[in-house]
Short mmCIF file of N, CA and C in Angstrom, two decimals:
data_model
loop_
_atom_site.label_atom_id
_atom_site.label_comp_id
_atom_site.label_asym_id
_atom_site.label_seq_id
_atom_site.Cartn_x
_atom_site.Cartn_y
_atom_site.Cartn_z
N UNK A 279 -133.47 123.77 -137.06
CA UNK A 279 -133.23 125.04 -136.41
C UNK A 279 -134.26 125.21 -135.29
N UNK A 280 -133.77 125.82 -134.32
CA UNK A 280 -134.56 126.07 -132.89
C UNK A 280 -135.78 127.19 -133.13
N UNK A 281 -136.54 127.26 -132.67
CA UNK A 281 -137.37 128.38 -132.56
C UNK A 281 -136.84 129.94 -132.37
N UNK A 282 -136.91 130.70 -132.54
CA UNK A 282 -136.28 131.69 -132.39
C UNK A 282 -136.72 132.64 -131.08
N UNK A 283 -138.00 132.52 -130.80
CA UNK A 283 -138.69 132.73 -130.09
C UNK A 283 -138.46 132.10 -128.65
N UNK A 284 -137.53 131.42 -128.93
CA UNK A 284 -137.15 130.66 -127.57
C UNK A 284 -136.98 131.14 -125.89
N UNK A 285 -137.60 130.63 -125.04
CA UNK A 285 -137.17 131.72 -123.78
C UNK A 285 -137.38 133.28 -123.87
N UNK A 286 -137.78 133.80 -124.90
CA UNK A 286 -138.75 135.04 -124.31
C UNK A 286 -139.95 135.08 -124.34
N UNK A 287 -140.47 136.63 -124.02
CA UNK A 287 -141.42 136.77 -123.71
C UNK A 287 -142.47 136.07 -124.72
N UNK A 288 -142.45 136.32 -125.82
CA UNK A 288 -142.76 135.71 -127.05
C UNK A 288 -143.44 134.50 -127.11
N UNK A 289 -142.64 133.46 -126.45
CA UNK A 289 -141.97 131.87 -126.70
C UNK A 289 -144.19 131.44 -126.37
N UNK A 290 -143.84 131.01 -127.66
CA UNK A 290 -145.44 130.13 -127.16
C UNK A 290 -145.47 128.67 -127.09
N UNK A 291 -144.02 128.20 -126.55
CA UNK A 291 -143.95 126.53 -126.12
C UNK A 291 -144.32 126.79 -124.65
N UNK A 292 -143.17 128.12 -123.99
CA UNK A 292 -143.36 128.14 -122.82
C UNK A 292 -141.73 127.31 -122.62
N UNK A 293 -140.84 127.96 -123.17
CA UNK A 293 -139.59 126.61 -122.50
C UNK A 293 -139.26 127.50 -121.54
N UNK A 294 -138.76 128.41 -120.91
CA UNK A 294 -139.01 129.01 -119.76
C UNK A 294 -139.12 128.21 -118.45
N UNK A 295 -140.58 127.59 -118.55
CA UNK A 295 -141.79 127.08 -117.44
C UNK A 295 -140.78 125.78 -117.63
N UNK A 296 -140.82 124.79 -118.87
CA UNK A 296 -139.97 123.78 -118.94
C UNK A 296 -138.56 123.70 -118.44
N UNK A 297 -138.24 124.52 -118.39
CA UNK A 297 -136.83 124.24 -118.41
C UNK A 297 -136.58 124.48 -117.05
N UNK A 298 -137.38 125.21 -116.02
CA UNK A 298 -137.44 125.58 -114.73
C UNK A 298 -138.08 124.10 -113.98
N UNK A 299 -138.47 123.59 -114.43
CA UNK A 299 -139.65 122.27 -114.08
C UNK A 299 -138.38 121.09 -114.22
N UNK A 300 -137.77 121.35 -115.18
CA UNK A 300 -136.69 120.14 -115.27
C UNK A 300 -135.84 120.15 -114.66
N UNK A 301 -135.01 120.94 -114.42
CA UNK A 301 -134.47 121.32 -113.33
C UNK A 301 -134.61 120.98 -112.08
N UNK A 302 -135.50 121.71 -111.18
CA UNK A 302 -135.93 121.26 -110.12
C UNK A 302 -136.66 119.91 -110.17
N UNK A 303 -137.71 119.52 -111.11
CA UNK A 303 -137.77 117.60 -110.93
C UNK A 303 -136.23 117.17 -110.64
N UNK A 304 -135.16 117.35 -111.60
CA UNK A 304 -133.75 116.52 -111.02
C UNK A 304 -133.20 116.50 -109.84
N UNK A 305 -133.47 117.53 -109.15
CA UNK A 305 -133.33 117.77 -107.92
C UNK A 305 -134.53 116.79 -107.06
N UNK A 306 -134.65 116.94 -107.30
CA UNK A 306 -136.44 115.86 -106.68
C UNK A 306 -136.27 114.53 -106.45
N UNK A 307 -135.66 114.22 -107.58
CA UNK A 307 -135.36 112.10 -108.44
C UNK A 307 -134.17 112.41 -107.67
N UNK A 308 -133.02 113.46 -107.46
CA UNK A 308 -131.73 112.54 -106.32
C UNK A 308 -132.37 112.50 -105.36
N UNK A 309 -133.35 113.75 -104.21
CA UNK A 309 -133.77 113.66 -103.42
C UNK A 309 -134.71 112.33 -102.81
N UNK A 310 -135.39 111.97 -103.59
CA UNK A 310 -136.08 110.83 -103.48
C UNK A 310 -135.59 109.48 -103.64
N UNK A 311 -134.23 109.69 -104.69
CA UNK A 311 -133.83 107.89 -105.14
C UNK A 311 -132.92 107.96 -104.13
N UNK A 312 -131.97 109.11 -103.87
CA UNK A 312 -130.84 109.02 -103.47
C UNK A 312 -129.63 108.69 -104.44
N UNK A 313 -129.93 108.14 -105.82
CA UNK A 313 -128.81 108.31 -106.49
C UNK A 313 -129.43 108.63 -107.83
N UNK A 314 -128.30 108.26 -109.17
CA UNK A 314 -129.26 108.20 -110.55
C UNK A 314 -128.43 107.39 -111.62
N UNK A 315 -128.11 106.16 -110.70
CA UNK A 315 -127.43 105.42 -111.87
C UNK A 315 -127.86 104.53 -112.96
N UNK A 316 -129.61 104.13 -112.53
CA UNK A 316 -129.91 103.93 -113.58
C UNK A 316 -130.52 105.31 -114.81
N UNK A 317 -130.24 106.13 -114.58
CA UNK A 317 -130.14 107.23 -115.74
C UNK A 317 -129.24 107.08 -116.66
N UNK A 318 -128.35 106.78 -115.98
CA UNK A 318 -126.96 106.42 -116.83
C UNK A 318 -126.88 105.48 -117.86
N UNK A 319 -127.39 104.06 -117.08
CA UNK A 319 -127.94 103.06 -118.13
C UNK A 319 -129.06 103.09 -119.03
N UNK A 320 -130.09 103.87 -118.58
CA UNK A 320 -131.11 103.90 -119.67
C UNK A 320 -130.94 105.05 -120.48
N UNK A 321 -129.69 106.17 -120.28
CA UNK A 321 -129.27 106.85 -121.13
C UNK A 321 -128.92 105.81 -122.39
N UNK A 322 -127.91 104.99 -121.91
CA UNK A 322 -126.70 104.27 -122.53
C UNK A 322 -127.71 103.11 -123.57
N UNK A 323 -128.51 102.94 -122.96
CA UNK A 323 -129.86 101.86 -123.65
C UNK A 323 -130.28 102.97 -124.65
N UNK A 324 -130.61 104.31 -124.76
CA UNK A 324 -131.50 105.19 -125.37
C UNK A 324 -130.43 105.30 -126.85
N UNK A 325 -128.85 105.69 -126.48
CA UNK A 325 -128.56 105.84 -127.43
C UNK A 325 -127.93 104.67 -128.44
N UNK A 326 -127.73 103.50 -127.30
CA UNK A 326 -127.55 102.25 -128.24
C UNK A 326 -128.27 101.99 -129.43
N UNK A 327 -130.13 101.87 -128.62
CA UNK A 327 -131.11 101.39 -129.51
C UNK A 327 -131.55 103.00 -130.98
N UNK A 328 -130.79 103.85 -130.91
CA UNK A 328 -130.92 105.32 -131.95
C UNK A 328 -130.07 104.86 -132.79
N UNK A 329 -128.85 104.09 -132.41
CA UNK A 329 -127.39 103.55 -133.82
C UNK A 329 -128.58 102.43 -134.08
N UNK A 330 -128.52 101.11 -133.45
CA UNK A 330 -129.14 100.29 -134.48
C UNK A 330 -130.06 100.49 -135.06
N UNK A 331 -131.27 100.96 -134.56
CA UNK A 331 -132.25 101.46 -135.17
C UNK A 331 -132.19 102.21 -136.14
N UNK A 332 -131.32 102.95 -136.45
CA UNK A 332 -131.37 104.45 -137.07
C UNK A 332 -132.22 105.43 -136.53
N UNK A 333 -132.94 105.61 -135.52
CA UNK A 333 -133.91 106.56 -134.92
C UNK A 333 -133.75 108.16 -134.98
N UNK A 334 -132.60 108.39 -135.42
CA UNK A 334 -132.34 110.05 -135.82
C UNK A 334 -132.80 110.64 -134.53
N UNK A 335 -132.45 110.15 -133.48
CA UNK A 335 -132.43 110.76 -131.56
C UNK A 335 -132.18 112.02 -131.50
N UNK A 336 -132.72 112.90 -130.95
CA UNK A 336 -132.10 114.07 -131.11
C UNK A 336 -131.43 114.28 -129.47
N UNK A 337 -129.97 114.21 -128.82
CA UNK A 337 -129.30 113.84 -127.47
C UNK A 337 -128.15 114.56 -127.74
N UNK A 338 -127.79 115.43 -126.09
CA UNK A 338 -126.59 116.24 -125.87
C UNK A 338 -125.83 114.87 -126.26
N UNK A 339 -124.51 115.25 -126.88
CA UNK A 339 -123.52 114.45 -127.27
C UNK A 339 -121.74 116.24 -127.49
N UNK A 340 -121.21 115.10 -126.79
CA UNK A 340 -120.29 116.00 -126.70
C UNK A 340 -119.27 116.05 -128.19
N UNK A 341 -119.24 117.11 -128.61
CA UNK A 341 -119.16 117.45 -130.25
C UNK A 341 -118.10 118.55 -130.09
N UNK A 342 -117.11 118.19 -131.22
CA UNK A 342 -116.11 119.15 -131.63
C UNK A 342 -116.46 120.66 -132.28
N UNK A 343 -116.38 121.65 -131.97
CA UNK A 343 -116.84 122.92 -132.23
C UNK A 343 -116.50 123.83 -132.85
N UNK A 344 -115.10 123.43 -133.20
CA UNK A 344 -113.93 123.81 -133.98
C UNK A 344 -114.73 124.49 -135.53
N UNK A 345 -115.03 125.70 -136.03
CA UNK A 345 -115.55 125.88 -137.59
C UNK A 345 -117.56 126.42 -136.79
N UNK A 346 -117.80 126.06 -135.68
CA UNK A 346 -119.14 127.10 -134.80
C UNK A 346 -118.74 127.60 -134.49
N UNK A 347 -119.82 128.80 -134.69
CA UNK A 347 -119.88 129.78 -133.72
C UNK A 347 -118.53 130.61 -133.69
N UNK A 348 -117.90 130.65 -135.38
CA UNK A 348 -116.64 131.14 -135.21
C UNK A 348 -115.31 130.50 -134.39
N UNK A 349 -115.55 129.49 -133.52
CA UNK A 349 -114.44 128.94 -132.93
C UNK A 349 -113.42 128.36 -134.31
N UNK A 350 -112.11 128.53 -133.53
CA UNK A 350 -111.08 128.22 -134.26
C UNK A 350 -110.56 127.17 -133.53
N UNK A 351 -110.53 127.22 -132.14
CA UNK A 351 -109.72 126.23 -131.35
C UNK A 351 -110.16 125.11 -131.17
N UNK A 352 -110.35 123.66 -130.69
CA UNK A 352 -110.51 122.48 -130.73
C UNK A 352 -111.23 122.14 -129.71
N UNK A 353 -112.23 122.87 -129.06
CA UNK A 353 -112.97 122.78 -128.03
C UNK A 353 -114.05 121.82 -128.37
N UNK A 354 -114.95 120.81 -127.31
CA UNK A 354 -115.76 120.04 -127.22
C UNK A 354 -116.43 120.55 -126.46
N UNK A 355 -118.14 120.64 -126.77
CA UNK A 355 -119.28 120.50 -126.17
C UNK A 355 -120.35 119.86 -126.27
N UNK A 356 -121.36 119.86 -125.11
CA UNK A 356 -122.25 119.25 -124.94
C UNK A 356 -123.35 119.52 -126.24
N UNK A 357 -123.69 119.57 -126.97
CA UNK A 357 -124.67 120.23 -127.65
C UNK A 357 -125.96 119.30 -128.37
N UNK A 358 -127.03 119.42 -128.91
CA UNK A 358 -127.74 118.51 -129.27
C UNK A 358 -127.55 118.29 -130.61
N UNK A 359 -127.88 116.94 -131.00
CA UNK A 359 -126.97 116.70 -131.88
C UNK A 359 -128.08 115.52 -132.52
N UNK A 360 -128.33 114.76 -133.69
CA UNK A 360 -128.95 113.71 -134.58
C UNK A 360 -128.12 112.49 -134.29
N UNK A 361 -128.37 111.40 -133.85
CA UNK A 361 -127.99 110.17 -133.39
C UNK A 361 -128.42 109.55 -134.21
N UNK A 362 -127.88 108.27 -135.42
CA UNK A 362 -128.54 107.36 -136.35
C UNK A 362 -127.10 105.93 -136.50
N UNK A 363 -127.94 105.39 -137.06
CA UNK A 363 -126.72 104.30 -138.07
C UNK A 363 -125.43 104.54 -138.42
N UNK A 364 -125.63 105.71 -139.12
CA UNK A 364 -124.48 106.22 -139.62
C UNK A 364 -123.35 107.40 -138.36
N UNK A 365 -123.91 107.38 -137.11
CA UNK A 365 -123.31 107.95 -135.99
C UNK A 365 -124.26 109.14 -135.92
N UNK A 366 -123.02 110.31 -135.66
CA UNK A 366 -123.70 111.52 -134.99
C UNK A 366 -123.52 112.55 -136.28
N UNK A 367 -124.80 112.40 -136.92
CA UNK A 367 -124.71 112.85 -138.51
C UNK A 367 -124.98 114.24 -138.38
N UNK A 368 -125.43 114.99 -137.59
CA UNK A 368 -125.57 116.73 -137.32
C UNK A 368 -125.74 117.01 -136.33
N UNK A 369 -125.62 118.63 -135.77
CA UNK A 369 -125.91 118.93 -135.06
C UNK A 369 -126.68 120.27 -135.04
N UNK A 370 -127.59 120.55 -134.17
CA UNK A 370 -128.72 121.36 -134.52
C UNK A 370 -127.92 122.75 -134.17
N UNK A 371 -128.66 123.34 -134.94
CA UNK A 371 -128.57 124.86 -134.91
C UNK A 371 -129.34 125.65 -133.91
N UNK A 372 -128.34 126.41 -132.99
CA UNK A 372 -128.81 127.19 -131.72
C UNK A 372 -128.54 128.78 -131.86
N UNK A 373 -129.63 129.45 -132.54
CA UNK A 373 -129.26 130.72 -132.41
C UNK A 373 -128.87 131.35 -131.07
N UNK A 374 -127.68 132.36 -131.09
CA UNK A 374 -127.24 132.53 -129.98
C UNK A 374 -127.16 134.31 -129.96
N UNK A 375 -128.03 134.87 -128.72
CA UNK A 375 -127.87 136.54 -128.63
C UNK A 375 -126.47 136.65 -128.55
N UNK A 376 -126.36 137.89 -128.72
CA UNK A 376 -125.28 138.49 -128.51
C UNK A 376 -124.42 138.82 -126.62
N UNK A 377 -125.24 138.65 -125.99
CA UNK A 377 -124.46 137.81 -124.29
C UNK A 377 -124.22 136.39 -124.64
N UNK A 378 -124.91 135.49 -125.00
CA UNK A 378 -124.61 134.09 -125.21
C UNK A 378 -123.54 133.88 -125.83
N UNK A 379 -123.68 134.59 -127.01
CA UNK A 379 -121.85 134.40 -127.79
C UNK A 379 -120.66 134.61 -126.81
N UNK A 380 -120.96 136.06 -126.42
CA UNK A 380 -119.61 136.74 -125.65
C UNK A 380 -119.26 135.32 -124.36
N UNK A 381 -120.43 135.10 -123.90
CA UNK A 381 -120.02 134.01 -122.95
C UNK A 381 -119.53 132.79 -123.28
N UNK A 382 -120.09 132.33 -124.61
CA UNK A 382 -118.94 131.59 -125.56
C UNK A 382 -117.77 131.46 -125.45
N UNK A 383 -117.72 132.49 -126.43
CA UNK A 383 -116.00 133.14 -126.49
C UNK A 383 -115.26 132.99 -125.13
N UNK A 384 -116.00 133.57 -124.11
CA UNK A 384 -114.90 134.11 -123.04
C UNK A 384 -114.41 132.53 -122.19
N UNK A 385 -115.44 131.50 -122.35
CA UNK A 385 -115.04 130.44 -121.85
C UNK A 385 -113.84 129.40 -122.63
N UNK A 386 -113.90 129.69 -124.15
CA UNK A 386 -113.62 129.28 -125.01
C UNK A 386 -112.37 129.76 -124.81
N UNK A 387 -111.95 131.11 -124.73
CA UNK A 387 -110.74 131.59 -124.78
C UNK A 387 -109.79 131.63 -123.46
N UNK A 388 -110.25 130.44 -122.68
CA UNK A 388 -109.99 130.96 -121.08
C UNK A 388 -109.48 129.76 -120.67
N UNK A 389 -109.06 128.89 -121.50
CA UNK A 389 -108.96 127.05 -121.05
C UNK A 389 -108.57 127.17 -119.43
N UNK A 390 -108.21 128.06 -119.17
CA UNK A 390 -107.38 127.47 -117.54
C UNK A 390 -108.09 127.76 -116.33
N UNK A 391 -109.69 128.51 -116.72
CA UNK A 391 -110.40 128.57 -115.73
C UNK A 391 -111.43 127.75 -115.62
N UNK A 392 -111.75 127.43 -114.92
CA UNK A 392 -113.03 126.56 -114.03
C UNK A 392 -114.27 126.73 -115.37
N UNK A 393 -114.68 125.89 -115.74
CA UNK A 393 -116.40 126.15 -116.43
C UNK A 393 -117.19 126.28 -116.16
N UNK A 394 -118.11 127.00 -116.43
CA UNK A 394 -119.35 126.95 -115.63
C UNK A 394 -120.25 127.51 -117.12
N UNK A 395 -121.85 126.52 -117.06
CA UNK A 395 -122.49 126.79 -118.43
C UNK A 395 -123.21 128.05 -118.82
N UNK A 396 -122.87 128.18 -119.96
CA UNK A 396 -123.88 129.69 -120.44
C UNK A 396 -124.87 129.49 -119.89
N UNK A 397 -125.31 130.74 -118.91
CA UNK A 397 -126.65 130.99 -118.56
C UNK A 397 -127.09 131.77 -120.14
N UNK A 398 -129.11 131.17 -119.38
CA UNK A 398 -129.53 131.89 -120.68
C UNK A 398 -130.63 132.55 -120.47
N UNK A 399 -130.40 133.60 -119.09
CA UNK A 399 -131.06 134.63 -119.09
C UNK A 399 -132.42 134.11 -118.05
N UNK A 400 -132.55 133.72 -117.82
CA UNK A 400 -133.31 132.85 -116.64
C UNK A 400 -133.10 132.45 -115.13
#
């Protein structure tokens, strides 16, 4: 389970500062490489060597949602998730305010419009 404290005022990781920093670095690495295809591959290397290994990775992996967060419908997302031997054995628990849900839902219930990701207040 996530911190609860996450992104507010509270938060004594500071993901806030992080998550603003990561961001703009990505912007930085296209600016500078000009592309990012080896991201791709050393993604693809990261989660290879988490199955054989068993390394229990913790990596967005796009996951059926169907029975979260109340969804009923058959939607897939990005979410973080336990990578091992045995595949993609869980996925972590993201407490979600009450705007985060509704923005859930409303994307969830909307298949025919454009996506765009829950902001989270930042």
């Amino acid at each position: 389970e996530l911190n609860p404290e996450m992104e507010t005022d509270n938060d004594s990781d500071s993901c806030k500062d992080v998550h603003k920093t990561v961001v703009e670095s990505a912007y930085e690495v296209i600016k500078l490489k000009g592309y990012t295809s080896w991201t791709i591959g050393l993604s693809v290397v990261d989660l290879t060597e988490s199955v054989l290994k068993s390394l229990s990775m913790t990596s967005p992996e796009s996951t059926m949602m169907k029975g979260m967060y109340d969804m009923e419908s058959k939607v897939s997302m990005s979410l973080p998730s336990i990578l091992n031997a045995w595949g993609l054995t869980s996925v972590i628990n993201q407490k979600l305010n009450d705007d985060e849900f509704a923005q859930l839902r409303d994307l969830v219930g909307h298949p025919e419009r454009p996506k765009r990701p829950v902001t989270y207040g930042f």
